[in-house]
Amino acid sequence: MSQQRTTAEWRALDAAHHVHPFSDAHSLNRQGARVMTRADGIYLWDSDGNKIIDGMAGLWCVNIGYGRHDMTAAASRQMDELPFYNTFFKTTHPAVVELSALLAKVAPEGFNHVFYTNSGSESVDTMIRMVRRYWDVAGKPSKKTLIGRWNGYHGSTMGGASLGGMDYMHAQGGLPIPDMAHIEQPWWYKFGKDMSRDEFGLLAAGWLEDRILEIGPDNVAAFVGEPIQGAGGVIIPPDTYWPEIERICRKYDVLLVADEVICGFGRTGEWFGQQRFGFRPDIFTAAKGLTSGYLPMGAVFLNEKVAEGLAAGGDFNHGFTYSGHPVAAAVARANILALRDEGIIDRVRHDTGPYMQERWRQVFGQFDHVDDVRGVGLIQAFTLVKDKATRTLFPNWGETGLICRDIFFRNNLIMRACADHMVASPPLVMTRAQIDEMLGVAERCMTEFEETLLRRGLV
Ligand SMILES: *Cc1c(COP(=O)(O)O)cnc(C)c1O
């Protein structure tokens, strides 16, 4: 596949025929997409032979890194043996059975039941149908509203995009669907100003209680949140936030759902983000790190209460042709065994995670237009600011993020700009030496960035 065409030819064909997600087609096609041709470990290579540090693990997903032959071997074996069979009509297969049993072992205690999808979005839409069905069966059909958060991300399907709090997504395609509500995000830097983080965490959780009372507890089905908001810019809530959210959900008999699509499978140094923040949801969604992105697969984990509640209703009329796909299941299992048996997640918790966080703060803390330098495990961010002393953000929110992102990209380091938050979420196999290498490049990029701000008169 790799080198049959020139970069220009690939770009031209791509522009002619390939419609990209979340893109402005005209401007992308004028510029031409960067063509990635291969990858190994934490590195990518493009069609011009540039070696690139992947500070985003693909799209927050290649947790075990690229080029793992155990993954390709698992896929190949499964394809030879049983490439596909469905799980609809009273059938199952060893690949999905083995995966489910393994997931029950690595999941937090009490999560012994898994429903499979092909993506995070499908997991979220499945979860929405499940919580509404749960309350129907429980004899409380008025409990329909799901509460999410502004600037939360839950995927691109009708349900996921409605539950998510991206207003530019709501603006397209007739969203949100009915019975979706949102509360403000627990973003201390913007909303917490003169409060301690812990005080602010309680205040932000209290917004949920206010909203539940406004809608009426009898109408609220669930609260849904990412343990750390990923695509929203790595918004890390204060430690007081999640336990208080859990208390409020219990008080009003509202299901608590964690969207673990990014935080799951080791990102925070724990298997799941809920373990890092010390709360117990009723349901959680997963995808991305479940297969480290080698194949598409998502999952919805149910505790006993929800699994039993749904089962009590008889048929649940929902599923995907590829629910529990055997090849994806075999690859997910190989991925999880590697994360567990090679101590990859333990290393993030005890070694590379703390090292990254310490170095990240050293490197970015020294710049004039960077503030709220933050992270946990191997997910981290900082925010570009006009003035640190007064915590003033740039007036054209998102503009400087793109300038910064492009400088990184030109220097062969992939980090992402989520508006003016610069974020990184590298493969969990990144070593200390590779962390130093990445931050060395990033430091030079930030110097160039601050010079660019001055030159353009943005500061
Ligand atoms: C990426 C993401 C999704 C959507 O997953 P897709 O596989 O892109 O559909 C949902 N929730 C969260 C928290 C995500 O980060």
Coordinates of C-alpha atoms and ligand atoms in Angstrom, one line a residue:
M1 CA 0.0 0.0 0.0
S2 CA 2.6 2.5 1.1
Q3 CA 4.7 4.2 -1.5
Q4 CA 2.9 3.7 -4.8
R5 CA 2.0 7.4 -5.2
T6 CA 3.5 10.8 -4.5
T7 CA 2.2 13.0 -1.7
A8 CA 0.7 15.3 -4.3
E9 CA -1.2 12.5 -5.9
W10 CA -2.6 11.2 -2.6
R11 CA -3.6 14.7 -1.7
A12 CA -5.4 15.3 -5.0
L13 CA -7.3 12.0 -4.8
D14 CA -8.2 12.6 -1.2
A15 CA -9.5 16.1 -2.0
A16 CA -11.5 14.7 -4.9
H17 CA -13.2 11.8 -3.1
H18 CA -12.7 11.7 0.7
V19 CA -15.1 13.7 2.9
H20 CA -13.3 14.3 6.3
P21 CA -14.9 14.5 9.7
F22 CA -15.1 17.8 11.5
S23 CA -13.5 19.7 8.6
D24 CA -14.1 22.6 6.3
A25 CA -13.8 20.7 3.0
H26 CA -12.9 23.7 0.9
S27 CA -10.1 24.9 3.1
L28 CA -8.8 21.4 3.7
N29 CA -8.7 20.5 0.1
R30 CA -7.0 23.7 -0.9
Q31 CA -4.3 23.1 1.7
G32 CA -4.1 19.3 1.2
A33 CA -4.2 16.7 4.0
R34 CA -1.1 15.4 5.7
V35 CA -0.7 11.8 4.5
M36 CA 0.3 9.4 7.3
T37 CA 1.9 6.2 6.0
R38 CA 3.2 4.2 8.9
A39 CA 3.7 4.1 12.6
D40 CA 5.8 2.4 15.3
G41 CA 5.7 2.9 19.1
I42 CA 4.9 6.6 19.7
Y43 CA 6.0 7.7 16.2
L44 CA 4.3 8.3 12.9
W45 CA 5.8 8.8 9.5
D46 CA 4.2 10.9 6.8
S47 CA 4.5 10.4 3.0
D48 CA 7.4 12.8 2.8
G49 CA 9.4 10.6 5.3
N50 CA 9.0 13.0 8.3
K51 CA 9.1 11.2 11.7
I52 CA 6.5 12.7 13.9
I53 CA 5.9 12.3 17.7
D54 CA 2.3 11.3 18.3
G55 CA 1.4 13.3 21.4
M56 CA -2.3 12.4 20.9
A57 CA -2.1 8.6 20.6
G58 CA -4.0 8.8 17.4
L59 CA -7.2 10.4 18.7
W60 CA -6.8 9.6 22.4
C61 CA -6.9 5.9 21.7
V62 CA -3.6 4.1 20.8
N63 CA -2.8 3.4 24.4
I64 CA -0.4 0.5 23.8
G65 CA 1.4 2.3 21.0
Y66 CA 1.7 1.4 17.3
G67 CA 3.3 -1.7 15.7
R68 CA 2.2 -4.4 18.1
H69 CA 2.5 -7.8 16.4
D70 CA 0.5 -9.5 19.2
M71 CA -2.5 -7.4 18.1
T72 CA -2.1 -8.2 14.4
A73 CA -1.6 -11.9 15.3
A74 CA -4.8 -11.9 17.4
A75 CA -6.7 -10.4 14.5
S76 CA -5.3 -12.7 11.9
R77 CA -5.9 -15.8 14.0
Q78 CA -9.5 -14.8 14.6
M79 CA -10.1 -13.9 11.0
D80 CA -9.0 -17.4 9.9
E81 CA -11.1 -19.1 12.6
L82 CA -14.4 -17.1 12.7
P83 CA -14.2 -13.6 11.0
F84 CA -17.8 -12.8 11.8
Y85 CA -20.9 -14.1 13.5
N86 CA -23.7 -12.1 15.1
T87 CA -24.8 -12.3 18.7
F88 CA -28.5 -11.5 18.1
F89 CA -30.2 -14.8 17.7
K90 CA -29.3 -16.9 20.8
T91 CA -25.7 -17.3 19.7
T92 CA -22.3 -16.3 21.0
H93 CA -18.7 -17.1 20.2
P94 CA -15.5 -17.7 22.2
A95 CA -13.9 -14.4 21.3
V96 CA -16.7 -12.3 22.9
V97 CA -17.1 -14.6 25.8
E98 CA -13.4 -14.4 26.7
L99 CA -13.3 -10.7 26.3
S100 CA -16.4 -10.2 28.5
A101 CA -15.0 -12.4 31.3
L102 CA -11.7 -10.4 31.1
L103 CA -13.4 -7.1 31.2
A104 CA -15.4 -8.1 34.3
K105 CA -12.0 -8.8 35.9
V106 CA -10.4 -5.5 35.1
A107 CA -13.5 -3.3 35.5
P108 CA -14.2 -1.7 39.0
E109 CA -15.9 -4.1 41.4
G110 CA -19.6 -4.6 40.6
F111 CA -19.4 -4.2 36.8
N112 CA -19.9 -7.7 35.5
H113 CA -22.1 -7.0 32.4
V114 CA -21.0 -5.6 29.1
F115 CA -22.9 -4.6 25.9
Y116 CA -20.8 -4.1 22.8
T117 CA -20.9 -1.4 20.1
N118 CA -18.5 -0.1 17.4
S119 CA -17.6 3.3 18.8
G120 CA -17.9 5.8 21.6
S121 CA -20.9 7.5 20.0
E122 CA -22.8 4.2 19.6
S123 CA -22.0 3.4 23.3
V124 CA -23.4 6.7 24.3
D125 CA -26.6 6.3 22.2
T126 CA -27.0 2.8 23.6
M127 CA -26.6 4.1 27.1
I128 CA -29.3 6.8 26.5
R129 CA -31.8 4.1 25.3
M130 CA -30.8 1.9 28.2
V131 CA -31.4 4.5 31.0
R132 CA -34.8 5.4 29.6
R133 CA -35.7 1.8 29.2
Y134 CA -34.5 1.1 32.7
W135 CA -36.9 3.7 34.2
D136 CA -39.8 2.5 32.0
V137 CA -39.3 -1.0 33.3
A138 CA -39.0 0.3 36.8
G139 CA -42.5 1.9 36.4
K140 CA -41.2 5.5 36.3
P141 CA -41.6 6.4 32.6
S142 CA -41.5 10.1 33.3
K143 CA -37.8 9.9 34.2
K144 CA -36.5 10.6 30.7
T145 CA -34.2 13.6 30.8
L146 CA -30.5 13.1 30.7
I147 CA -28.3 15.9 32.1
G148 CA -24.9 16.5 30.5
R149 CA -22.5 19.4 30.7
W150 CA -21.6 22.3 28.4
N151 CA -18.3 21.6 26.7
G152 CA -18.7 17.9 27.4
Y153 CA -18.1 15.6 24.4
H154 CA -20.1 12.4 23.9
G155 CA -19.8 11.7 20.2
S156 CA -21.4 12.7 17.0
T157 CA -24.5 10.6 16.7
M158 CA -27.9 12.2 17.3
G159 CA -28.0 11.2 21.0
G160 CA -24.3 11.7 21.7
A161 CA -24.1 15.1 20.1
S162 CA -27.3 16.2 21.9
L163 CA -26.0 15.1 25.3
G164 CA -22.6 16.6 24.6
G165 CA -22.4 20.3 25.2
M166 CA -20.7 21.6 22.1
D167 CA -23.0 24.4 20.9
Y168 CA -21.4 24.4 17.4
M169 CA -22.6 20.8 17.1
H170 CA -26.1 21.6 18.4
A171 CA -26.3 24.2 15.7
Q172 CA -26.2 21.7 12.9
G173 CA -28.7 18.8 12.1
G174 CA -31.6 19.8 14.3
L175 CA -30.1 19.1 17.7
P176 CA -30.5 18.6 20.6
I177 CA -33.1 15.8 20.6
P178 CA -35.8 16.2 23.3
D179 CA -35.3 15.7 27.0
M180 CA -31.6 16.7 27.1
A181 CA -30.4 19.3 29.6
H182 CA -27.0 20.7 30.4
I183 CA -25.2 22.3 33.3
E184 CA -22.0 24.3 33.3
Q185 CA -18.7 22.5 33.4
P186 CA -16.4 22.3 36.5
W187 CA -13.8 24.5 35.0
W188 CA -12.1 26.2 38.0
Y189 CA -9.9 28.5 36.0
K190 CA -12.8 30.3 34.4
F191 CA -15.6 30.0 36.9
G192 CA -13.8 29.4 40.2
K193 CA -11.7 32.6 40.4
D194 CA -11.4 33.5 44.1
M195 CA -12.5 30.1 45.5
S196 CA -10.2 27.3 46.4
R197 CA -10.5 24.3 44.0
D198 CA -12.3 22.2 46.7
E199 CA -14.8 24.9 47.4
F200 CA -15.4 25.3 43.7
G201 CA -15.9 21.6 43.2
L202 CA -18.8 21.6 45.6
L203 CA -20.3 24.6 44.0
A204 CA -20.1 23.1 40.5
A205 CA -21.6 19.9 41.7
G206 CA -24.4 21.9 43.3
W207 CA -25.4 23.1 39.8
L208 CA -26.6 19.6 39.2
E209 CA -28.8 19.7 42.2
D210 CA -30.3 23.0 41.1
R211 CA -31.0 21.6 37.6
I212 CA -32.6 18.4 38.9
L213 CA -34.9 20.4 41.1
E214 CA -35.8 22.7 38.2
I215 CA -36.7 19.8 35.9
G216 CA -38.2 17.8 38.8
P217 CA -36.5 14.6 40.1
D218 CA -39.4 12.6 38.7
N219 CA -38.3 13.6 35.2
V220 CA -34.6 13.1 35.4
A221 CA -33.2 9.8 34.2
A222 CA -29.4 10.2 34.5
F223 CA -26.5 12.5 34.8
V224 CA -23.7 11.8 32.4
G225 CA -20.1 13.2 32.5
E226 CA -16.6 12.4 31.5
P227 CA -14.4 11.9 34.6
I228 CA -12.1 14.4 32.8
Q229 CA -13.5 16.3 29.9
G230 CA -11.2 15.3 27.0
A231 CA -12.2 17.0 23.8
G232 CA -13.4 20.0 25.8
G233 CA -9.8 20.7 26.6
V234 CA -8.8 18.3 29.5
I235 CA -10.9 20.0 32.1
I236 CA -9.9 18.3 35.3
P237 CA -12.5 18.7 38.1
P238 CA -11.5 19.4 41.7
D239 CA -11.3 16.3 43.9
T240 CA -14.5 17.3 45.7
Y241 CA -16.6 17.3 42.5
W242 CA -17.3 13.7 41.7
P243 CA -18.1 12.4 45.2
E244 CA -20.6 15.3 45.6
I245 CA -22.1 14.5 42.2
E246 CA -22.6 10.9 43.3
R247 CA -24.2 12.0 46.5
I248 CA -26.7 14.2 44.6
C249 CA -27.6 11.5 42.1
R250 CA -28.3 9.0 45.0
K251 CA -30.4 11.6 46.8
Y252 CA -32.7 12.2 43.9
D253 CA -32.6 8.6 42.5
V254 CA -30.9 9.7 39.3
L255 CA -28.6 7.2 37.5
L256 CA -25.0 8.2 37.4
V257 CA -23.1 7.6 34.1
A258 CA -19.4 8.0 33.5
D259 CA -18.3 8.4 29.9
E260 CA -15.0 6.7 30.1
V261 CA -14.3 6.7 26.4
I262 CA -11.0 8.6 26.9
C263 CA -10.3 8.1 30.6
G264 CA -10.8 4.3 30.4
F265 CA -8.0 1.8 30.0
G266 CA -5.2 3.5 31.8
R267 CA -5.2 7.1 30.6
T268 CA -5.2 8.5 34.2
G269 CA -2.9 5.8 35.6
E270 CA -5.9 3.8 36.9
W271 CA -7.9 1.4 34.7
F272 CA -10.8 3.8 34.8
G273 CA -11.2 7.5 35.5
Q274 CA -13.9 6.8 38.1
Q275 CA -11.2 5.1 40.2
R276 CA -8.9 8.1 40.1
F277 CA -11.8 10.4 41.2
G278 CA -13.3 8.0 43.7
F279 CA -16.9 7.6 42.6
R280 CA -19.1 4.7 41.6
P281 CA -21.4 5.2 38.5
D282 CA -24.3 2.9 37.6
I283 CA -23.2 2.7 34.0
F284 CA -20.1 3.6 32.1
T285 CA -19.3 3.8 28.4
A286 CA -16.0 2.9 26.8
A287 CA -14.3 2.7 23.3
K288 CA -11.0 4.2 22.2
G289 CA -8.5 2.5 24.6
L290 CA -10.6 -0.7 24.6
T291 CA -8.8 -1.8 21.4
S292 CA -6.1 0.9 21.4
G293 CA -7.7 1.9 18.2
Y294 CA -6.4 -1.1 16.2
L295 CA -10.1 -1.9 15.4
P296 CA -13.3 -0.1 16.1
M297 CA -15.1 -1.3 19.2
G298 CA -17.1 0.3 22.1
A299 CA -18.7 -1.0 25.2
V300 CA -21.3 -0.2 27.8
F301 CA -20.7 -1.5 31.3
L302 CA -23.6 -2.1 33.6
N303 CA -23.7 -2.6 37.4
E304 CA -26.0 -5.3 38.9
K305 CA -28.9 -2.9 39.5
V306 CA -29.1 -1.7 35.9
A307 CA -28.4 -5.1 34.3
E308 CA -31.1 -6.6 36.5
G309 CA -33.5 -3.7 35.9
L310 CA -33.1 -4.0 32.1
A311 CA -33.4 -7.8 32.2
A312 CA -36.6 -7.6 34.1
G313 CA -38.2 -5.9 31.1
G314 CA -37.7 -8.8 28.7
D315 CA -36.6 -7.9 25.2
F316 CA -34.3 -4.8 24.8
N317 CA -34.9 -3.8 21.2
H318 CA -31.4 -2.5 20.4
G319 CA -28.2 -3.8 18.9
F320 CA -25.7 -3.6 16.1
T321 CA -24.8 -6.1 13.4
Y322 CA -21.3 -5.9 14.7
S323 CA -22.0 -5.9 18.4
G324 CA -19.3 -8.1 19.9
H325 CA -17.5 -8.5 16.5
P326 CA -15.2 -11.5 16.9
V327 CA -12.1 -9.9 15.4
A328 CA -12.5 -6.7 17.4
A329 CA -13.1 -8.8 20.5
A330 CA -9.9 -10.8 19.9
V331 CA -8.0 -7.6 19.4
A332 CA -9.5 -5.9 22.5
R333 CA -8.5 -9.0 24.6
A334 CA -4.9 -8.9 23.3
N335 CA -4.8 -5.2 24.1
I336 CA -6.1 -5.6 27.6
L337 CA -3.7 -8.5 28.4
A338 CA -0.8 -6.3 27.2
L339 CA -2.0 -3.3 29.3
R340 CA -2.3 -5.6 32.4
D341 CA 0.5 -8.2 32.0
E342 CA 3.2 -5.8 30.8
G343 CA 2.4 -3.4 33.7
I344 CA 1.7 -0.5 31.3
I345 CA -1.0 1.1 33.4
D346 CA 1.0 0.5 36.6
R347 CA 3.9 2.3 35.0
V348 CA 1.7 5.3 34.1
R349 CA 0.5 5.5 37.7
H350 CA 3.9 5.2 39.5
D351 CA 6.5 6.3 37.0
T352 CA 5.8 7.9 33.6
G353 CA 2.6 9.7 34.7
P354 CA 4.2 11.6 37.6
Y355 CA 7.3 12.2 35.6
M356 CA 5.3 13.7 32.7
Q357 CA 3.3 15.9 35.1
E358 CA 6.4 17.2 36.8
R359 CA 8.3 18.0 33.6
W360 CA 5.1 19.4 31.9
R361 CA 4.7 22.0 34.7
Q362 CA 8.4 22.9 34.5
V363 CA 8.5 23.3 30.8
F364 CA 5.2 25.2 30.2
G365 CA 5.1 27.1 33.5
Q366 CA 7.9 29.3 32.3
F367 CA 5.9 30.9 29.4
D368 CA 4.1 34.3 29.7
H369 CA 1.0 33.2 27.8
V370 CA 0.5 29.8 29.3
D371 CA -1.5 29.2 32.5
D372 CA -3.5 26.5 34.3
V373 CA -0.8 23.9 33.5
R374 CA -2.4 20.6 34.5
G375 CA -2.6 16.9 34.0
V376 CA -3.0 13.4 35.6
G377 CA -1.5 10.2 34.4
L378 CA -0.7 10.7 30.7
I379 CA -3.4 13.2 29.9
Q380 CA -2.4 16.9 30.3
A381 CA -3.1 20.4 29.1
F382 CA -2.4 24.1 29.5
T383 CA -4.4 27.1 28.5
L384 CA -3.2 29.9 26.3
V385 CA -3.9 33.2 28.0
K386 CA -3.5 36.9 27.2
D387 CA -2.6 37.9 30.7
K388 CA -1.6 35.5 33.5
A389 CA -1.8 38.0 36.3
T390 CA -5.4 38.8 35.7
R391 CA -6.3 35.3 34.2
T392 CA -7.5 36.9 31.0
L393 CA -8.2 34.6 28.1
F394 CA -7.7 35.7 24.5
P395 CA -10.7 37.6 23.2
N396 CA -11.0 35.5 20.0
W397 CA -11.4 32.2 21.8
G398 CA -9.7 29.4 19.8
E399 CA -7.7 31.6 17.4
T400 CA -4.4 31.3 19.3
G401 CA -4.9 27.6 19.9
L402 CA -4.8 27.0 16.1
I403 CA -1.7 29.1 15.7
C404 CA 0.0 27.1 18.4
R405 CA -1.2 23.8 17.1
D406 CA 0.1 24.6 13.6
I407 CA 3.6 25.4 15.0
F408 CA 3.7 22.1 16.8
F409 CA 2.5 20.3 13.7
R410 CA 5.2 21.9 11.5
N411 CA 7.8 20.8 14.0
N412 CA 6.6 17.2 13.8
L413 CA 4.9 17.0 17.2
I414 CA 1.2 16.3 17.3
M415 CA -0.7 18.0 20.1
R416 CA -4.2 19.1 19.8
A417 CA -5.8 22.6 20.3
C418 CA -9.2 22.4 21.9
A419 CA -10.0 26.1 21.5
D420 CA -7.2 27.7 23.5
H421 CA -6.4 24.7 25.5
M422 CA -3.4 22.8 24.2
V423 CA -3.7 19.1 25.1
A424 CA -1.6 16.0 24.9
S425 CA -2.6 12.3 25.4
P426 CA 0.3 10.2 24.2
P427 CA 0.5 6.4 24.0
L428 CA 0.8 4.9 27.5
V429 CA 4.0 3.2 26.5
M430 CA 5.9 6.5 26.2
T431 CA 9.2 6.3 28.1
R432 CA 10.9 8.9 30.3
A433 CA 13.4 9.6 27.5
Q434 CA 10.5 10.0 25.0
I435 CA 8.8 12.4 27.4
D436 CA 12.0 14.5 27.5
E437 CA 12.2 14.3 23.7
M438 CA 8.6 15.4 23.3
L439 CA 8.9 18.3 25.8
G440 CA 12.1 19.4 24.2
V441 CA 10.3 19.9 20.9
A442 CA 7.4 21.5 22.6
E443 CA 9.5 24.0 24.5
R444 CA 11.1 25.3 21.2
C445 CA 7.6 25.4 19.7
M446 CA 6.3 27.6 22.5
T447 CA 9.2 30.0 22.1
E448 CA 8.3 30.3 18.5
F449 CA 4.6 30.7 19.4
E450 CA 5.2 33.6 21.8
E451 CA 7.3 35.3 19.2
T452 CA 4.5 34.8 16.7
L453 CA 2.0 36.4 19.1
L454 CA 4.2 39.4 19.4
R455 CA 4.8 39.7 15.7
R456 CA 1.1 39.5 14.9
G457 CA 0.3 42.0 17.6
L458 CA -1.9 39.6 19.5
V459 CA -0.3 40.5 22.8
Ligands
LIG1 C1 -14.3 10.2 21.4 C2 -15.4 10.2 22.4 C3 -16.7 9.8 22.1 C4 -17.1 9.3 20.8 O1 -16.4 8.2 20.4 P1 -16.4 7.8 18.8 O2 -15.7 6.5 18.8 O3 -15.6 8.9 18.1 O4 -17.8 7.7 18.3 C5 -17.6 9.7 23.2 N1 -17.3 10.2 24.4 C6 -16.1 10.6 24.7 C7 -15.8 11.0 26.1 C8 -15.1 10.7 23.7 O5 -13.9 11.2 24.0

